[in-house]
Amino acid sequence: MANGNFFKHWPTMLLGLLVALVLLTAVFSFQVNQTEAAVVTTFGRPAVVDAPGLHFRWPFPFQKVYFFDRRIRCYEGSSGKLEETATRDGHNIIAGIYVNYRISDAKEFFSKLTDVTGAEDFLNNRMRSAKNTAFGQYDFSQIVNTDPQKLKLAEIQEMIRRTLTADTAGYGIAIVGVGINNLGVPKTITEKVFDRMIAERKQFADKSLAEGKREAKEIRIGAEREKTITLAKAEAEAQKIRAEGDAAAAEYYAVFKEQPELAEFLRKLDALRAVMRGRTTLVFDTAVPPFDLLRPGAAILPAVQ
């Protein structure tokens, strides 16, 4: 009869045994994910388990397990949010930063900071100091400027990152990066900033205009110089041609001087050509030069001696 009751309740007993095994497994083991690191404390002494998978442990109060996400976290904090800070040349700006960090050593992290809340409180107290120190090393024009070549924001971010890296050394934190997520100026100095930016743009425009005028003047001077040289060359050529013409004319004048009657005859022919260039009807007196050449029996040229 007892054997019959045993076989009758064996499914319930098997289920109870499975539940007990699951509970014992949960009590005496823990699982670590790929993105996690675990710190197991044995009577308060920490040890790191970062290999993913199922691991054995003793139940509380002998051992306790703390899990930490090793992925990169982004933190702004109250000290990273918008607040005023001073530049090297005494201007106030409003700047906000963020910090990307990850847990690099879970044992040091747990021993000195306990958890993420403690770590971010620790970072929060150092972000303001690092930010103010970095922005205080640069002038306002290197932070707010229309010319990208003059901006030093990348250098400021790198300076803050180096400072925070040094401050968090030995705390199990790795500072991956620092960024400026907000940047502005207080309302009290906005108008002054705009006026200065306008003045800078006007100075740039005046400089460009002055360079344009200088180049235009140089072009005009060059053109005048070329004009003077060209005119001088043309005048010299003209004088040369006139001299050659005067020399040739002098030869003719010498011939005319020796035979004035020939010169007078040629002049009369030129006059006739000018008068009778087209079809023309003329009434003239053959006694009047140069028409006396047309008089019958007129002497054309005197005999050459």
PDB file of C-alpha atoms in Angstrom, residues 3 9 34 45 68 93 124 147-148 182 191 224 232 244 249 262-263 270 302:
ATOM      1  CA  ASN A   3       4.572   1.529  -2.419  1.00  0.00           C
ATOM      2  CA  HIS A   9       2.849  11.009  -5.765  1.00  0.00           C
ATOM      3  CA  GLN A  34      29.352  39.724 -21.951  1.00  0.00           C
ATOM      4  CA  ARG A  45      37.182  41.072   0.609  1.00  0.00           C
ATOM      5  CA  PHE A  68      28.876  46.447 -13.040  1.00  0.00           C
ATOM      6  CA  ILE A  93      30.404  82.516 -21.089  1.00  0.00           C
ATOM      7  CA  ASN A 124      30.445  65.701 -10.705  1.00  0.00           C
ATOM      8  CA  ASP A 147      36.292  82.261 -38.157  1.00  0.00           C
ATOM      9  CA  PRO A 148      36.673  78.476 -37.627  1.00  0.00           C
ATOM     10  CA  ASN A 182      26.204  73.759 -24.955  1.00  0.00           C
ATOM     11  CA  GLU A 191      24.961  93.009 -27.178  1.00  0.00           C
ATOM     12  CA  GLU A 224      49.650 104.392 -67.389  1.00  0.00           C
ATOM     13  CA  ALA A 232      56.999 107.084 -76.519  1.00  0.00           C
ATOM     14  CA  GLU A 244      63.093 109.770 -93.519  1.00  0.00           C
ATOM     15  CA  ALA A 249      61.774 115.488 -99.681  1.00  0.00           C
ATOM     16  CA  LEU A 262      60.116 121.533-113.694  1.00  0.00           C
ATOM     17  CA  ALA A 263      58.826 122.166-110.174  1.00  0.00           C
ATOM     18  CA  ASP A 270      48.921 118.256-109.456  1.00  0.00           C
ATOM     19  CA  PRO A 302      62.137 124.383-121.403  1.00  0.00           C
TER      20      PRO A 302
END
